[in-house]
């Protein structure tokens, strides 16, 4: 445990702002240890994002927004122009920390453009507004998760088996998650269902995070290896697939954790509905299709090693794309805080999110 680390309060929150300090839960240590780290600098926030201490597109966006506040807190002595130059520089380096989830870019650009509207304001006032906007982004995410839950809850019926991938849960957002929000609300209403959780190689977000948080909520969970999904479907155990997404393009193509595309193909084969759950902060109207979504390539040692131990031969080549893109025609519906969108997604996205 570092000097800045301590046991996180319950209920567990991935991102927390308290008394002028940013705390991030170190998700790489879950489920074994619940430790959060105080973020002392922008460089530390960037490192926490890169190392997946904080992860999941909405949570990364919220962490980035507070990260900008941390980055600029010792720049209040600057004149307005120099402060603005620093703000652009720090926002750009935070934005570069992870490329696929669009929420980080969305949150930082929202903050910067909000503050640039404050003509004549000095650094102290602008800095206070950066924090106010970060808190608004955080609160808005809580509301959106709840509304996604309300929109998606009717999809879950008594006795269903639901498959999910990676972690699009509380740990990936502010609260309730996106893919998990309909599950939490249905469970609270007394609907009985089972969730099959893909372990999600290489970093095991399903095994370490999703199965942990759903179990804590008292939901019936079965953990499976990624390569068991087809068999579970063939055996009739899966009635519904719900995943999150890190970026949905203007045509509805959806990037999510590597392996999601395979599930969508399988779901189509077995005639199982496949839904993606997102807040509007995950929609990128600048990306016309999935081809415009940058896919993060991570270090090969995440594939060749586990828990610090080599699990593959020395010098073997390893590919490690962290995300894949599911084409819109494999998606039954996109669950959003404004309801469930259906094909044609380009039109549905334009109608529900007219350039806002
Ligand atoms: O690499 P990660 O753990 O950040 O990947 C997370 C996912 O792929 C989630 O499914 C996605 O961010 C949606 S979270 C609501």
Tab-separated table of C-alpha atoms and ligand atoms in Angstrom:
chain	number	residue	atom	x	y	z
A	1	UNK	CA	0.000	0.000	0.000
A	2	UNK	CA	1.446	3.419	-0.923
A	3	UNK	CA	1.275	6.465	1.351
A	4	UNK	CA	-1.678	7.730	-0.673
A	5	UNK	CA	-3.569	4.437	-0.651
A	6	UNK	CA	-6.221	3.406	1.831
A	7	UNK	CA	-9.230	1.132	2.062
A	8	UNK	CA	-12.068	2.542	-0.027
A	9	UNK	CA	-15.374	3.381	1.628
A	10	UNK	CA	-18.403	1.235	1.002
A	11	UNK	CA	-20.304	1.229	-1.345
A	12	UNK	CA	-17.363	1.031	-3.685
A	13	UNK	CA	-17.013	3.924	-6.120
A	14	UNK	CA	-14.450	3.874	-8.947
A	15	UNK	CA	-13.979	7.659	-8.872
A	16	UNK	CA	-14.423	9.916	-5.858
A	17	UNK	CA	-13.837	13.621	-5.230
A	18	UNK	CA	-13.622	14.589	-1.601
A	19	UNK	CA	-12.258	17.685	0.171
A	20	UNK	CA	-10.458	18.890	-2.934
A	21	UNK	CA	-8.806	15.552	-3.705
A	22	UNK	CA	-9.369	12.913	-6.400
A	23	UNK	CA	-9.444	9.258	-5.334
A	24	UNK	CA	-9.431	6.360	-7.801
A	25	UNK	CA	-10.186	2.798	-6.800
A	26	UNK	CA	-7.319	0.592	-8.033
A	27	UNK	CA	-9.319	-1.928	-10.074
A	28	UNK	CA	-6.217	-3.949	-10.940
A	29	UNK	CA	-6.272	-5.200	-7.321
A	30	UNK	CA	-9.906	-6.300	-7.316
A	31	UNK	CA	-11.483	-8.475	-6.116
A	32	UNK	CA	-8.735	-9.302	-3.622
A	33	UNK	CA	-8.074	-5.804	-2.271
A	34	UNK	CA	-10.297	-2.740	-2.137
A	35	UNK	CA	-7.757	0.065	-2.200
A	36	UNK	CA	-8.129	3.585	-3.510
A	37	UNK	CA	-5.292	5.946	-4.356
A	38	UNK	CA	-5.224	9.712	-3.975
A	39	UNK	CA	-4.170	11.261	-7.288
A	40	UNK	CA	-1.460	13.827	-6.679
A	41	UNK	CA	-0.730	14.911	-10.251
A	42	UNK	CA	-2.007	14.817	-13.813
A	43	UNK	CA	0.788	12.365	-14.637
A	44	UNK	CA	-0.536	10.004	-11.962
A	45	UNK	CA	-4.095	10.273	-13.342
A	46	UNK	CA	-2.786	9.487	-16.868
A	47	UNK	CA	-0.868	6.496	-15.521
A	48	UNK	CA	-3.937	5.255	-13.599
A	49	UNK	CA	-5.977	5.406	-16.824
A	50	UNK	CA	-3.265	3.686	-18.929
A	51	UNK	CA	-2.764	0.934	-16.348
A	52	UNK	CA	-6.545	0.340	-16.040
A	53	UNK	CA	-6.610	1.261	-12.371
A	54	UNK	CA	-9.634	3.243	-13.493
A	55	UNK	CA	-11.309	1.755	-16.551
A	56	UNK	CA	-14.619	1.545	-18.368
A	57	UNK	CA	-15.385	4.399	-20.753
A	58	UNK	CA	-17.710	6.535	-18.559
A	59	UNK	CA	-15.516	6.178	-15.448
A	60	UNK	CA	-12.441	7.144	-17.477
A	61	UNK	CA	-14.294	10.263	-18.672
A	62	UNK	CA	-15.221	11.236	-15.111
A	63	UNK	CA	-11.668	10.571	-13.867
A	64	UNK	CA	-10.247	12.659	-16.739
A	65	UNK	CA	-12.551	15.565	-15.891
A	66	UNK	CA	-11.384	15.626	-12.268
A	67	UNK	CA	-7.844	14.959	-13.532
A	68	UNK	CA	-7.893	18.285	-15.373
A	69	UNK	CA	-8.798	19.998	-12.101
A	70	UNK	CA	-5.849	18.277	-10.385
A	71	UNK	CA	-3.545	19.198	-13.287
A	72	UNK	CA	-4.297	22.913	-13.050
A	73	UNK	CA	-4.525	23.494	-9.323
A	74	UNK	CA	-0.954	24.798	-9.054
A	75	UNK	CA	-1.343	27.073	-12.095
A	76	UNK	CA	-3.671	29.632	-10.538
A	77	UNK	CA	-0.911	32.272	-10.341
A	78	UNK	CA	-0.670	32.404	-14.157
A	79	UNK	CA	-2.276	35.110	-16.277
A	80	UNK	CA	-5.463	34.150	-18.134
A	81	UNK	CA	-3.786	33.419	-21.487
A	82	UNK	CA	-1.067	31.234	-19.948
A	83	UNK	CA	-3.667	29.382	-17.843
A	84	UNK	CA	-5.725	28.664	-20.962
A	85	UNK	CA	-2.595	27.425	-22.781
A	86	UNK	CA	-1.831	25.083	-19.845
A	87	UNK	CA	-5.447	23.878	-19.820
A	88	UNK	CA	-5.230	22.906	-23.508
A	89	UNK	CA	-1.898	21.150	-22.947
A	90	UNK	CA	-3.074	19.164	-19.906
A	91	UNK	CA	-6.410	18.257	-21.536
A	92	UNK	CA	-4.566	16.968	-24.623
A	93	UNK	CA	-2.258	14.754	-22.583
A	94	UNK	CA	-5.130	13.339	-20.506
A	95	UNK	CA	-7.144	12.726	-23.690
A	96	UNK	CA	-4.262	10.712	-25.154
A	97	UNK	CA	-4.170	8.307	-22.186
A	98	UNK	CA	-6.589	5.832	-23.827
A	99	UNK	CA	-7.812	6.157	-27.392
A	100	UNK	CA	-10.908	3.984	-27.928
A	101	UNK	CA	-13.474	5.126	-25.363
A	102	UNK	CA	-14.815	8.476	-26.540
A	103	UNK	CA	-16.075	9.543	-23.097
A	104	UNK	CA	-12.631	10.819	-22.055
A	105	UNK	CA	-12.463	13.165	-25.043
A	106	UNK	CA	-16.122	14.109	-24.567
A	107	UNK	CA	-15.673	15.050	-20.895
A	108	UNK	CA	-12.461	17.048	-21.379
A	109	UNK	CA	-13.721	18.954	-24.417
A	110	UNK	CA	-16.983	19.728	-22.618
A	111	UNK	CA	-15.060	21.159	-19.669
A	112	UNK	CA	-12.662	23.186	-21.811
A	113	UNK	CA	-15.352	24.669	-24.031
A	114	UNK	CA	-17.477	25.505	-20.974
A	115	UNK	CA	-14.614	27.434	-19.381
A	116	UNK	CA	-13.643	29.201	-22.621
A	117	UNK	CA	-17.110	30.738	-22.652
A	118	UNK	CA	-16.228	32.623	-19.437
A	119	UNK	CA	-14.872	35.701	-21.161
A	120	UNK	CA	-12.772	37.819	-18.862
A	121	UNK	CA	-12.672	35.261	-16.030
A	122	UNK	CA	-9.349	34.687	-14.279
A	123	UNK	CA	-7.658	31.355	-13.489
A	124	UNK	CA	-9.240	30.954	-10.039
A	125	UNK	CA	-12.737	31.395	-11.393
A	126	UNK	CA	-12.055	29.155	-14.408
A	127	UNK	CA	-10.535	26.479	-12.183
A	128	UNK	CA	-13.585	26.518	-9.900
A	129	UNK	CA	-15.813	26.083	-12.954
A	130	UNK	CA	-13.708	23.169	-14.230
A	131	UNK	CA	-14.443	21.433	-10.940
A	132	UNK	CA	-18.132	22.378	-11.057
A	133	UNK	CA	-18.376	20.929	-14.575
A	134	UNK	CA	-16.569	17.716	-13.507
A	135	UNK	CA	-19.117	17.290	-10.702
A	136	UNK	CA	-21.955	17.895	-13.203
A	137	UNK	CA	-20.477	15.241	-15.552
A	138	UNK	CA	-20.277	12.810	-12.620
A	139	UNK	CA	-23.872	13.499	-11.472
A	140	UNK	CA	-25.196	13.310	-15.014
A	141	UNK	CA	-23.601	9.878	-15.442
A	142	UNK	CA	-25.419	8.630	-12.323
A	143	UNK	CA	-28.745	9.803	-13.764
A	144	UNK	CA	-27.998	8.316	-17.189
A	145	UNK	CA	-27.151	4.911	-15.713
A	146	UNK	CA	-30.483	4.911	-13.882
A	147	UNK	CA	-32.362	5.899	-17.039
A	148	UNK	CA	-30.560	3.195	-19.060
A	149	UNK	CA	-31.717	0.763	-16.376
A	150	UNK	CA	-35.317	1.930	-16.671
A	151	UNK	CA	-35.199	1.662	-20.485
A	152	UNK	CA	-33.602	-1.809	-20.477
A	153	UNK	CA	-35.379	-3.415	-17.540
A	154	UNK	CA	-38.402	-4.650	-19.562
A	155	UNK	CA	-36.023	-6.793	-21.659
A	156	UNK	CA	-35.324	-8.946	-18.584
A	157	UNK	CA	-37.956	-11.510	-17.739
A	158	UNK	CA	-38.305	-14.166	-15.074
A	159	UNK	CA	-36.065	-17.203	-15.648
A	160	UNK	CA	-33.862	-15.656	-18.336
A	161	UNK	CA	-30.165	-16.356	-18.818
A	162	UNK	CA	-28.266	-13.184	-19.728
A	163	UNK	CA	-24.719	-13.097	-21.060
A	164	UNK	CA	-22.433	-10.119	-20.576
A	165	UNK	CA	-18.796	-9.423	-21.430
A	166	UNK	CA	-16.048	-7.420	-19.741
A	167	UNK	CA	-17.328	-4.972	-17.121
A	168	UNK	CA	-19.942	-2.382	-18.045
A	169	UNK	CA	-21.064	-2.210	-14.438
A	170	UNK	CA	-20.820	0.122	-11.455
A	171	UNK	CA	-17.049	-0.106	-11.614
A	172	UNK	CA	-17.058	1.243	-15.179
A	173	UNK	CA	-19.363	4.195	-14.460
A	174	UNK	CA	-20.558	6.312	-11.563
A	175	UNK	CA	-23.311	3.967	-10.401
A	176	UNK	CA	-25.445	1.014	-11.656
A	177	UNK	CA	-23.370	0.663	-14.844
A	178	UNK	CA	-24.765	0.543	-18.371
A	179	UNK	CA	-25.145	-3.142	-19.361
A	180	UNK	CA	-25.769	-4.008	-15.713
A	181	UNK	CA	-28.262	-1.204	-14.946
A	182	UNK	CA	-31.290	-3.147	-16.325
A	183	UNK	CA	-30.078	-6.165	-14.317
A	184	UNK	CA	-29.814	-4.224	-11.043
A	185	UNK	CA	-33.273	-2.693	-11.486
A	186	UNK	CA	-34.919	-5.977	-12.517
A	187	UNK	CA	-33.283	-7.694	-9.536
A	188	UNK	CA	-34.604	-4.980	-7.176
A	189	UNK	CA	-38.079	-5.615	-8.620
A	190	UNK	CA	-37.805	-9.301	-7.701
A	191	UNK	CA	-37.320	-10.679	-11.228
A	192	UNK	CA	-35.313	-13.919	-11.015
A	193	UNK	CA	-32.663	-14.361	-13.718
A	194	UNK	CA	-29.116	-15.660	-14.136
A	195	UNK	CA	-26.152	-13.781	-15.506
A	196	UNK	CA	-23.388	-15.595	-17.373
A	197	UNK	CA	-20.210	-13.539	-17.206
A	198	UNK	CA	-17.402	-14.026	-19.732
A	199	UNK	CA	-14.073	-13.982	-17.934
A	200	UNK	CA	-12.752	-11.554	-20.604
A	201	UNK	CA	-9.162	-12.338	-21.440
A	202	UNK	CA	-6.554	-10.961	-21.324
A	203	UNK	CA	-7.215	-8.782	-18.239
A	204	UNK	CA	-10.192	-10.675	-16.786
A	205	UNK	CA	-12.549	-7.764	-16.173
A	206	UNK	CA	-15.494	-10.185	-16.284
A	207	UNK	CA	-14.014	-12.610	-13.762
A	208	UNK	CA	-12.471	-10.036	-11.432
A	209	UNK	CA	-14.964	-7.190	-11.636
A	210	UNK	CA	-18.381	-8.074	-13.092
A	211	UNK	CA	-18.852	-11.365	-11.282
A	212	UNK	CA	-17.717	-9.642	-8.066
A	213	UNK	CA	-20.075	-6.680	-8.263
A	214	UNK	CA	-23.099	-8.757	-9.357
A	215	UNK	CA	-22.469	-11.290	-6.577
A	216	UNK	CA	-22.252	-8.430	-4.049
A	217	UNK	CA	-25.708	-7.349	-5.258
A	218	UNK	CA	-27.092	-10.847	-4.705
A	219	UNK	CA	-27.596	-11.637	-8.395
A	220	UNK	CA	-27.205	-15.241	-9.587
A	221	UNK	CA	-23.860	-15.317	-11.454
A	222	UNK	CA	-22.106	-18.032	-13.436
A	223	UNK	CA	-18.572	-17.247	-14.559
A	224	UNK	CA	-17.505	-18.820	-17.852
A	225	UNK	CA	-14.324	-18.766	-19.920
A	226	UNK	CA	-14.699	-16.725	-23.100
A	227	UNK	CA	-14.545	-19.855	-25.234
A	228	UNK	CA	-17.586	-21.354	-23.460
A	229	UNK	CA	-20.100	-18.790	-24.702
A	230	UNK	CA	-20.976	-20.737	-27.863
A	231	UNK	CA	-21.683	-23.891	-25.885
A	232	UNK	CA	-23.852	-22.010	-23.374
A	233	UNK	CA	-25.844	-20.608	-26.281
A	234	UNK	CA	-26.090	-23.989	-28.011
A	235	UNK	CA	-27.389	-25.496	-24.760
A	236	UNK	CA	-30.185	-22.886	-24.656
A	237	UNK	CA	-28.893	-21.227	-21.487
A	238	UNK	CA	-28.665	-17.725	-22.951
A	239	UNK	CA	-31.796	-15.738	-23.843
A	240	UNK	CA	-30.277	-12.279	-24.065
A	241	UNK	CA	-26.853	-10.659	-24.482
A	242	UNK	CA	-26.172	-7.158	-23.108
A	243	UNK	CA	-22.776	-5.468	-23.325
A	244	UNK	CA	-21.518	-1.918	-22.960
A	245	UNK	CA	-19.646	0.054	-25.583
A	246	UNK	CA	-16.689	2.426	-25.479
A	247	UNK	CA	-17.720	4.306	-28.606
A	248	UNK	CA	-20.750	4.080	-30.866
A	249	UNK	CA	-20.297	5.580	-34.325
A	250	UNK	CA	-22.959	7.719	-36.032
A	251	UNK	CA	-24.200	4.636	-37.925
A	252	UNK	CA	-24.550	2.499	-34.776
A	253	UNK	CA	-21.374	0.418	-35.146
A	254	UNK	CA	-20.190	-0.211	-31.586
A	255	UNK	CA	-16.645	-0.665	-30.253
A	256	UNK	CA	-16.366	-2.694	-27.074
A	257	UNK	CA	-13.952	-5.002	-25.282
A	258	UNK	CA	-12.217	-7.512	-27.530
A	259	UNK	CA	-14.450	-10.572	-27.899
A	260	UNK	CA	-17.725	-8.655	-28.133
A	261	UNK	CA	-17.836	-9.046	-31.922
A	262	UNK	CA	-17.553	-12.825	-31.571
A	263	UNK	CA	-20.503	-12.838	-29.166
A	264	UNK	CA	-22.604	-10.771	-31.572
A	265	UNK	CA	-21.842	-13.222	-34.412
A	266	UNK	CA	-22.743	-16.157	-32.153
A	267	UNK	CA	-25.933	-14.454	-30.970
A	268	UNK	CA	-27.017	-13.964	-34.587
A	269	UNK	CA	-26.319	-17.646	-35.324
A	270	UNK	CA	-28.370	-18.801	-32.332
A	271	UNK	CA	-31.086	-16.172	-32.863
A	272	UNK	CA	-30.460	-14.534	-29.478
A	273	UNK	CA	-31.118	-10.774	-29.070
A	274	UNK	CA	-27.896	-8.776	-28.745
A	275	UNK	CA	-28.137	-5.345	-27.061
A	276	UNK	CA	-25.570	-2.644	-26.396
A	277	UNK	CA	-26.144	-0.239	-23.480
A	278	UNK	CA	-24.624	3.277	-23.528
A	279	UNK	CA	-25.058	6.830	-22.313
A	280	UNK	CA	-24.967	9.588	-24.961
A	281	UNK	CA	-21.408	10.409	-23.872
A	282	UNK	CA	-20.333	7.208	-25.675
A	283	UNK	CA	-21.748	8.317	-29.035
A	284	UNK	CA	-19.245	9.838	-31.451
A	285	UNK	CA	-21.009	11.690	-34.237
A	286	UNK	CA	-17.591	12.486	-35.777
A	287	UNK	CA	-17.068	8.769	-36.451
A	288	UNK	CA	-19.206	7.920	-39.473
A	289	UNK	CA	-18.737	4.172	-38.924
A	290	UNK	CA	-16.712	1.699	-36.894
A	291	UNK	CA	-13.838	2.111	-39.368
A	292	UNK	CA	-13.253	5.571	-37.860
A	293	UNK	CA	-12.879	4.269	-34.294
A	294	UNK	CA	-9.243	3.994	-33.125
A	295	UNK	CA	-8.564	0.603	-31.560
A	296	UNK	CA	-6.104	0.539	-28.691
A	297	UNK	CA	-3.289	-1.994	-29.094
A	298	UNK	CA	-1.903	-2.925	-25.690
A	299	UNK	CA	1.393	-4.519	-24.643
A	300	UNK	CA	1.922	-8.153	-25.733
A	301	UNK	CA	2.935	-9.170	-22.208
A	302	UNK	CA	-0.740	-8.868	-21.144
A	303	UNK	CA	-1.259	-11.933	-23.388
A	304	UNK	CA	1.973	-13.819	-22.738
A	305	UNK	CA	1.859	-13.380	-18.955
A	306	UNK	CA	-0.630	-13.625	-16.132
A	307	UNK	CA	-0.081	-12.435	-12.567
A	308	UNK	CA	3.561	-11.695	-13.309
A	309	UNK	CA	4.192	-15.224	-14.635
A	310	UNK	CA	4.968	-16.072	-18.243
A	311	UNK	CA	2.302	-18.406	-19.643
A	312	UNK	CA	3.646	-18.616	-23.221
A	313	UNK	CA	7.011	-19.522	-24.768
A	314	UNK	CA	9.788	-16.933	-24.721
A	315	UNK	CA	9.832	-14.760	-27.844
A	316	UNK	CA	6.412	-15.842	-29.135
A	317	UNK	CA	4.636	-12.990	-30.938
A	318	UNK	CA	1.351	-11.879	-29.377
A	319	UNK	CA	-1.380	-9.567	-30.680
A	320	UNK	CA	-3.338	-7.523	-28.164
A	321	UNK	CA	-6.089	-5.312	-29.628
A	322	UNK	CA	-8.084	-4.200	-26.584
A	323	UNK	CA	-11.358	-3.636	-28.450
A	324	UNK	CA	-13.308	-4.779	-31.485
A	325	UNK	CA	-16.169	-3.269	-33.469
A	326	UNK	CA	-19.579	-4.904	-33.781
A	327	UNK	CA	-21.287	-3.824	-37.001
A	328	UNK	CA	-24.713	-2.284	-36.500
A	329	UNK	CA	-26.554	-5.045	-38.364
A	330	UNK	CA	-25.663	-7.518	-35.590
A	331	UNK	CA	-27.165	-5.258	-32.896
A	332	UNK	CA	-30.815	-5.831	-31.932
A	333	UNK	CA	-31.064	-2.518	-30.071
A	334	UNK	CA	-29.011	0.198	-28.368
A	335	UNK	CA	-30.242	0.869	-24.830
A	336	UNK	CA	-29.741	4.550	-23.954
A	337	UNK	CA	-30.914	6.984	-21.311
A	338	UNK	CA	-33.456	8.187	-23.882
A	339	UNK	CA	-34.904	4.749	-24.630
A	340	UNK	CA	-33.980	1.803	-26.852
A	341	UNK	CA	-32.811	2.720	-30.362
A	342	UNK	CA	-33.447	0.359	-33.256
A	343	UNK	CA	-32.189	0.042	-36.832
A	344	UNK	CA	-31.695	2.112	-38.936
A	345	UNK	CA	-29.344	3.432	-36.263
A	346	UNK	CA	-28.017	6.398	-38.249
A	347	UNK	CA	-31.523	7.808	-38.349
A	348	UNK	CA	-32.390	6.837	-34.750
A	349	UNK	CA	-29.176	8.442	-33.421
A	350	UNK	CA	-29.823	11.631	-35.391
A	351	UNK	CA	-33.399	11.818	-34.088
A	352	UNK	CA	-32.491	11.239	-30.444
A	353	UNK	CA	-29.168	13.109	-30.399
A	354	UNK	CA	-29.410	15.975	-32.870
A	355	UNK	CA	-25.784	17.210	-32.561
A	356	UNK	CA	-25.949	17.880	-28.790
B	1	LIG	O1	-10.397	-1.946	-21.115
B	1	LIG	P1	-11.597	-1.599	-20.287
B	1	LIG	O2	-11.736	-2.436	-19.061
B	1	LIG	O3	-11.654	-0.111	-19.985
B	1	LIG	O4	-12.841	-1.929	-21.230
B	1	LIG	C1	-14.128	-1.639	-20.780
B	1	LIG	C2	-15.203	-2.044	-21.708
B	1	LIG	O5	-14.966	-2.533	-22.781
B	1	LIG	C3	-16.612	-1.738	-21.291
B	1	LIG	O6	-17.492	-2.679	-21.795
B	1	LIG	C4	-16.983	-0.361	-21.842
B	1	LIG	O7	-16.063	0.598	-21.409
B	1	LIG	C5	-18.338	0.060	-21.469
B	1	LIG	S1	-18.381	0.540	-19.765
B	1	LIG	C6	-19.905	1.114	-19.356
